[in-house]
Amino acid sequence: MTTLRIGLLGTGPWARRVHAPALAAHPGVELAGVWGRRAEAAAALAQVHGSRPYDSPDELFADCDALAVALPPSVQAPLAVRAAGAGCHLLLDKPVATAVPEARALAAAAERAGVASVVFFTARFGAQEGEWIAAQAAAGGWFTAHADWLGSVFAEDSASPYAHSPWRREKGGLWDVGPHALSVLLPVLGDVEEVTATRGPADAVLLTMRHGSGAASTATLALTAPAAAAGVEITLRGTAGTTCLPRRLDGPEAAYHRAVDALLAAAASGLPNACDLRFGLRVTEILAAAEETLPPLAPSGG
């Protein structure tokens, strides 16, 4: 398979900024078409990138070898199940779902159909971040780690294009940036064997985790941090000393290009990628377990 025909589901800011341009520019890919929940948005995005809009997802599946998805997780999961059933390889956004049964159904559908899958965890496909993660996993001997993954999407002074995202507003930092933190911590420290969560201000959540390697980690996750306090830091401490995740030097577009490369390789070889649906399912399971330990929100009012 020299050129993969990939259809795109979704027309929002992330699809417009990253998915569509990267797919249209990738030399191993043909952007076969676009479907969105708003037909006019799908038509506009397809026209910009020399593709065509589709009236229904299933019509797009029939004309594609693979599907890229840029939709809320509750919409992504059932559509991806249908795409897998149509024989399409899958390039998915994180989290693959916010409910464990939906994530398990999706992973089972992909396995049944024998299709390749890649979940786009941006840090795992960043050049500098990916090299750092692999090096720390190989080094081992880590005692503890802490991750701060703080966005200002819903801060009072936010100008984020995602500030009108209903699913992010509902699920908060735990589900939007939590997958990113886990995608870095798990390959270095091992699977999470125990997790608890505590509420912070606004949507902030603090996770405390024990890993299979014996290491402990914590993660502070939020989408409501003040803009001046937003940012990403991950620090590991162990026998080799202290090391920090390097700051991203290339943007998400370059990382997405590598995710497409990974899907092409997995589809051609039949070998699973480390960030496939099984990994995406595990991330959902851990976040759901953390969510179950959160105390109920205090009632508002006077």
CSV table of C-alpha atoms in Angstrom, one decimal:
chain,number,residue,atom,x,y,z
A,1,MET,CA,0.0,0.0,0.0
A,2,THR,CA,1.8,3.1,-1.2
A,3,THR,CA,-0.8,5.8,-0.6
A,4,LEU,CA,-3.4,5.5,2.1
A,5,ARG,CA,-6.8,7.1,1.4
A,6,ILE,CA,-7.7,8.8,4.7
A,7,GLY,CA,-11.0,10.4,5.5
A,8,LEU,CA,-11.4,13.0,8.2
A,9,LEU,CA,-14.3,13.1,10.7
A,10,GLY,CA,-14.6,16.5,12.3
A,11,THR,CA,-14.4,20.2,11.3
A,12,GLY,CA,-13.6,22.0,14.6
A,13,PRO,CA,-10.6,24.1,15.5
A,14,TRP,CA,-8.3,21.0,16.0
A,15,ALA,CA,-9.3,19.5,12.7
A,16,ARG,CA,-8.8,22.8,10.9
A,17,ARG,CA,-5.4,23.6,12.5
A,18,VAL,CA,-3.8,20.2,12.6
A,19,HIS,CA,-5.6,17.2,11.1
A,20,ALA,CA,-6.7,18.5,7.7
A,21,PRO,CA,-3.5,20.4,6.8
A,22,ALA,CA,-1.2,17.6,7.9
A,23,LEU,CA,-3.2,14.9,6.0
A,24,ALA,CA,-3.4,17.0,2.9
A,25,ALA,CA,0.4,17.7,3.0
A,26,HIS,CA,1.5,14.1,3.8
A,27,PRO,CA,3.2,12.4,0.9
A,28,GLY,CA,2.0,9.0,1.8
A,29,VAL,CA,-1.7,10.0,2.2
A,30,GLU,CA,-4.6,11.2,0.1
A,31,LEU,CA,-7.2,13.2,2.0
A,32,ALA,CA,-10.1,11.3,0.6
A,33,GLY,CA,-12.9,13.4,2.1
A,34,VAL,CA,-14.4,15.2,5.1
A,35,TRP,CA,-17.5,14.6,7.1
A,36,GLY,CA,-18.7,16.9,9.9
A,37,ARG,CA,-21.8,17.3,12.0
A,38,ARG,CA,-22.3,20.7,10.1
A,39,ALA,CA,-22.4,20.1,6.4
A,40,GLU,CA,-21.4,23.6,5.5
A,41,ALA,CA,-18.3,23.4,7.7
A,42,ALA,CA,-17.3,20.1,6.1
A,43,ALA,CA,-17.7,21.6,2.6
A,44,ALA,CA,-15.6,24.6,3.5
A,45,LEU,CA,-12.8,22.5,5.1
A,46,ALA,CA,-12.7,20.1,2.2
A,47,GLN,CA,-12.5,22.9,-0.4
A,48,VAL,CA,-9.5,24.5,1.4
A,49,HIS,CA,-7.6,21.2,1.1
A,50,GLY,CA,-8.6,20.0,-2.3
A,51,SER,CA,-10.9,17.3,-1.1
A,52,ARG,CA,-14.7,16.7,-1.0
A,53,PRO,CA,-17.3,16.7,1.7
A,54,TYR,CA,-19.5,13.6,2.4
A,55,ASP,CA,-23.1,13.5,3.5
A,56,SER,CA,-22.7,10.6,5.9
A,57,PRO,CA,-19.9,8.9,7.8
A,58,ASP,CA,-20.6,5.5,6.2
A,59,GLU,CA,-20.3,6.8,2.7
A,60,LEU,CA,-16.9,8.2,3.7
A,61,PHE,CA,-15.9,4.9,5.2
A,62,ALA,CA,-16.7,3.1,2.0
A,63,ASP,CA,-14.2,5.3,0.0
A,64,CYS,CA,-11.3,5.1,2.5
A,65,ASP,CA,-8.6,2.9,3.8
A,66,ALA,CA,-8.4,4.7,7.1
A,67,LEU,CA,-10.2,7.3,9.2
A,68,ALA,CA,-8.8,10.2,11.1
A,69,VAL,CA,-11.1,11.5,13.9
A,70,ALA,CA,-11.2,15.0,15.4
A,71,LEU,CA,-14.4,14.8,17.3
A,72,PRO,CA,-15.5,14.8,21.0
A,73,PRO,CA,-14.8,11.4,22.6
A,74,SER,CA,-18.5,10.5,23.0
A,75,VAL,CA,-19.0,11.0,19.3
A,76,GLN,CA,-15.6,9.5,18.3
A,77,ALA,CA,-16.0,6.1,19.9
A,78,PRO,CA,-19.3,4.9,18.2
A,79,LEU,CA,-18.2,6.3,14.8
A,80,ALA,CA,-14.8,4.6,15.1
A,81,VAL,CA,-16.5,1.3,15.9
A,82,ARG,CA,-18.5,1.6,12.6
A,83,ALA,CA,-15.3,2.6,10.7
A,84,ALA,CA,-13.4,-0.4,12.0
A,85,GLY,CA,-16.3,-2.6,10.9
A,86,ALA,CA,-16.0,-1.1,7.4
A,87,GLY,CA,-12.3,-2.2,7.4
A,88,CYS,CA,-10.8,1.3,8.0
A,89,HIS,CA,-7.6,1.8,10.0
A,90,LEU,CA,-8.0,4.3,12.7
A,91,LEU,CA,-6.1,7.5,13.7
A,92,LEU,CA,-7.9,8.7,16.8
A,93,ASP,CA,-7.8,11.6,19.2
A,94,LYS,CA,-7.3,11.2,22.9
A,95,PRO,CA,-9.1,10.2,25.0
A,96,VAL,CA,-10.6,7.4,22.8
A,97,ALA,CA,-13.6,7.5,25.1
A,98,THR,CA,-14.5,8.8,28.5
A,99,ALA,CA,-16.5,5.7,29.5
A,100,VAL,CA,-14.7,2.3,29.9
A,101,PRO,CA,-17.4,0.2,28.2
A,102,GLU,CA,-17.2,2.5,25.1
A,103,ALA,CA,-13.4,2.2,25.0
A,104,ARG,CA,-13.5,-1.5,25.4
A,105,ALA,CA,-16.1,-1.9,22.6
A,106,LEU,CA,-13.9,0.2,20.3
A,107,ALA,CA,-10.7,-1.8,21.1
A,108,ALA,CA,-12.6,-5.0,20.5
A,109,ALA,CA,-14.0,-3.8,17.2
A,110,ALA,CA,-10.6,-2.9,15.9
A,111,GLU,CA,-9.2,-6.2,17.0
A,112,ARG,CA,-12.1,-8.1,15.4
A,113,ALA,CA,-11.6,-6.2,12.1
A,114,GLY,CA,-7.8,-6.6,12.1
A,115,VAL,CA,-7.3,-2.9,11.5
A,116,ALA,CA,-4.3,-0.8,12.7
A,117,SER,CA,-4.9,1.9,15.2
A,118,VAL,CA,-2.9,4.9,16.5
A,119,VAL,CA,-4.0,7.4,19.2
A,120,PHE,CA,-2.6,10.8,18.8
A,121,PHE,CA,-0.9,11.6,22.1
A,122,THR,CA,1.0,14.7,21.0
A,123,ALA,CA,3.9,14.3,23.4
A,124,ARG,CA,4.6,10.7,22.3
A,125,PHE,CA,4.9,11.9,18.7
A,126,GLY,CA,7.0,15.0,19.3
A,127,ALA,CA,10.5,14.6,18.2
A,128,GLN,CA,12.2,15.8,21.4
A,129,GLU,CA,9.6,14.5,23.8
A,130,GLY,CA,9.5,11.0,22.1
A,131,GLU,CA,13.3,10.7,22.3
A,132,TRP,CA,13.3,11.8,26.0
A,133,ILE,CA,10.5,9.3,26.9
A,134,ALA,CA,12.3,6.4,25.2
A,135,ALA,CA,15.6,7.3,26.9
A,136,GLN,CA,14.1,7.5,30.4
A,137,ALA,CA,12.2,4.3,29.9
A,138,ALA,CA,15.5,2.6,28.9
A,139,ALA,CA,17.4,4.1,31.9
A,140,GLY,CA,14.9,3.0,34.5
A,141,GLY,CA,15.6,3.3,38.3
A,142,TRP,CA,13.0,6.0,38.7
A,143,PHE,CA,11.8,6.7,42.3
A,144,THR,CA,9.1,9.3,41.7
A,145,ALA,CA,7.7,11.7,39.2
A,146,HIS,CA,5.5,14.8,39.1
A,147,ALA,CA,3.6,16.2,36.1
A,148,ASP,CA,2.0,19.6,35.8
A,149,TRP,CA,-0.3,19.8,32.8
A,150,LEU,CA,-2.1,23.1,33.2
A,151,GLY,CA,-4.1,24.7,30.4
A,152,SER,CA,-6.0,28.1,30.6
A,153,VAL,CA,-8.7,27.1,28.1
A,154,PHE,CA,-11.5,28.2,30.6
A,155,ALA,CA,-9.5,31.0,32.4
A,156,GLU,CA,-11.3,34.3,32.6
A,157,ASP,CA,-8.8,35.9,30.2
A,158,SER,CA,-8.8,32.9,27.8
A,159,ALA,CA,-8.7,33.5,24.1
A,160,SER,CA,-8.5,29.7,23.4
A,161,PRO,CA,-10.3,28.4,20.3
A,162,TYR,CA,-11.4,25.5,22.5
A,163,ALA,CA,-13.2,27.7,25.1
A,164,HIS,CA,-16.6,26.8,23.6
A,165,SER,CA,-15.9,23.0,23.7
A,166,PRO,CA,-18.9,21.5,25.7
A,167,TRP,CA,-17.1,18.2,26.4
A,168,ARG,CA,-14.0,19.9,27.8
A,169,ARG,CA,-16.2,22.1,29.9
A,170,GLU,CA,-18.0,19.0,31.3
A,171,LYS,CA,-15.1,16.7,31.7
A,172,GLY,CA,-12.3,19.2,32.6
A,173,GLY,CA,-8.6,18.8,32.8
A,174,LEU,CA,-8.8,15.2,34.1
A,175,TRP,CA,-10.0,13.9,30.7
A,176,ASP,CA,-8.6,16.5,28.3
A,177,VAL,CA,-4.9,16.8,29.5
A,178,GLY,CA,-4.8,13.8,31.8
A,179,PRO,CA,-4.3,11.5,28.8
A,180,HIS,CA,-1.2,13.5,27.8
A,181,ALA,CA,0.3,13.2,31.3
A,182,LEU,CA,-0.4,9.4,31.4
A,183,SER,CA,1.1,9.0,27.9
A,184,VAL,CA,4.4,10.2,29.3
A,185,LEU,CA,4.4,8.6,32.7
A,186,LEU,CA,3.2,5.1,31.8
A,187,PRO,CA,6.0,4.1,29.3
A,188,VAL,CA,8.6,5.3,31.8
A,189,LEU,CA,7.2,4.2,35.2
A,190,GLY,CA,5.0,1.3,34.1
A,191,ASP,CA,1.3,0.6,34.4
A,192,VAL,CA,-0.7,2.3,37.2
A,193,GLU,CA,-1.6,-0.2,39.9
A,194,GLU,CA,-3.4,2.2,42.2
A,195,VAL,CA,-4.7,5.8,41.6
A,196,THR,CA,-6.6,8.3,43.8
A,197,ALA,CA,-7.8,11.8,42.9
A,198,THR,CA,-8.3,15.0,44.8
A,199,ARG,CA,-10.1,18.1,43.7
A,200,GLY,CA,-8.4,21.5,43.5
A,201,PRO,CA,-9.6,24.9,42.4
A,202,ALA,CA,-12.2,25.0,39.6
A,203,ASP,CA,-11.6,21.9,37.4
A,204,ALA,CA,-8.1,21.1,38.8
A,205,VAL,CA,-7.5,17.5,39.8
A,206,LEU,CA,-4.5,16.1,41.6
A,207,LEU,CA,-3.7,12.4,40.9
A,208,THR,CA,-1.6,10.2,43.1
A,209,MET,CA,-0.4,7.0,41.5
A,210,ARG,CA,1.6,3.8,42.3
A,211,HIS,CA,3.2,2.2,39.2
A,212,GLY,CA,4.2,-1.4,38.4
A,213,SER,CA,7.9,-0.4,38.6
A,214,GLY,CA,7.4,0.5,42.3
A,215,ALA,CA,7.7,4.2,41.5
A,216,ALA,CA,5.1,6.8,42.7
A,217,SER,CA,3.9,9.7,40.7
A,218,THR,CA,1.6,12.7,41.0
A,219,ALA,CA,-0.1,14.8,38.4
A,220,THR,CA,-1.8,18.2,38.6
A,221,LEU,CA,-4.3,18.6,35.7
A,222,ALA,CA,-6.4,21.6,34.8
A,223,LEU,CA,-8.0,23.7,32.0
A,224,THR,CA,-8.7,26.7,34.2
A,225,ALA,CA,-5.2,27.8,35.3
A,226,PRO,CA,-4.5,31.6,34.9
A,227,ALA,CA,-2.8,32.2,31.6
A,228,ALA,CA,0.4,33.2,33.4
A,229,ALA,CA,0.5,29.9,35.3
A,230,ALA,CA,-0.3,27.6,32.3
A,231,GLY,CA,2.3,25.2,31.0
A,232,VAL,CA,3.6,21.7,31.0
A,233,GLU,CA,6.4,20.3,33.3
A,234,ILE,CA,7.2,16.7,34.0
A,235,THR,CA,10.1,15.9,36.4
A,236,LEU,CA,11.5,12.4,37.1
A,237,ARG,CA,13.8,11.6,40.1
A,238,GLY,CA,15.7,8.4,40.5
A,239,THR,CA,19.1,6.7,40.6
A,240,ALA,CA,20.3,8.7,37.5
A,241,GLY,CA,19.4,12.0,39.2
A,242,THR,CA,16.7,14.4,38.0
A,243,THR,CA,15.5,15.0,34.5
A,244,CYS,CA,12.7,17.1,33.0
A,245,LEU,CA,10.6,16.6,29.8
A,246,PRO,CA,12.0,18.9,27.2
A,247,ARG,CA,9.9,21.8,26.0
A,248,ARG,CA,8.3,21.2,22.7
A,249,LEU,CA,10.3,22.7,19.9
A,250,ASP,CA,8.0,21.7,17.0
A,251,GLY,CA,4.3,22.2,16.9
A,252,PRO,CA,1.4,19.7,16.9
A,253,GLU,CA,1.4,19.6,13.1
A,254,ALA,CA,4.8,18.0,13.0
A,255,ALA,CA,3.8,15.5,15.7
A,256,TYR,CA,0.7,14.6,13.8
A,257,HIS,CA,2.7,14.0,10.7
A,258,ARG,CA,4.7,11.4,12.7
A,259,ALA,CA,1.4,9.9,14.0
A,260,VAL,CA,0.4,9.4,10.3
A,261,ASP,CA,3.7,7.8,9.7
A,262,ALA,CA,3.1,5.4,12.6
A,263,LEU,CA,-0.4,4.5,11.2
A,264,LEU,CA,1.2,3.8,7.7
A,265,ALA,CA,3.8,1.6,9.3
A,266,ALA,CA,1.3,-0.3,11.4
A,267,ALA,CA,-1.1,-0.8,8.5
A,268,ALA,CA,1.7,-2.1,6.2
A,269,SER,CA,3.4,-4.3,8.8
A,270,GLY,CA,0.5,-5.6,10.9
A,271,LEU,CA,2.6,-4.8,14.0
A,272,PRO,CA,0.9,-2.8,16.7
A,273,ASN,CA,2.0,0.7,17.5
A,274,ALA,CA,2.8,1.5,21.2
A,275,CYS,CA,0.1,4.1,21.1
A,276,ASP,CA,-2.6,1.9,19.7
A,277,LEU,CA,-6.2,1.4,20.9
A,278,ARG,CA,-5.0,-1.0,23.7
A,279,PHE,CA,-3.0,1.8,25.2
A,280,GLY,CA,-5.8,4.3,24.6
A,281,LEU,CA,-8.2,1.9,26.4
A,282,ARG,CA,-5.8,1.6,29.4
A,283,VAL,CA,-5.6,5.4,29.7
A,284,THR,CA,-9.4,5.5,29.8
A,285,GLU,CA,-9.5,2.8,32.5
A,286,ILE,CA,-7.0,4.7,34.7
A,287,LEU,CA,-8.8,8.0,34.3
A,288,ALA,CA,-12.2,6.4,35.0
A,289,ALA,CA,-10.7,4.8,38.1
A,290,ALA,CA,-9.4,8.1,39.3
A,291,GLU,CA,-12.7,9.8,38.6
A,292,GLU,CA,-14.5,7.3,40.9
A,293,THR,CA,-12.3,8.4,43.8
A,294,LEU,CA,-13.1,12.0,43.5
A,295,PRO,CA,-15.3,13.5,46.2
A,296,PRO,CA,-18.6,14.9,45.0
A,297,LEU,CA,-18.6,18.6,44.1
A,298,ALA,CA,-19.7,20.8,46.9
A,299,PRO,CA,-23.1,22.4,46.3
A,300,SER,CA,-23.0,26.0,45.1
A,301,GLY,CA,-25.2,28.7,46.6
A,302,GLY,CA,-25.5,31.0,49.5
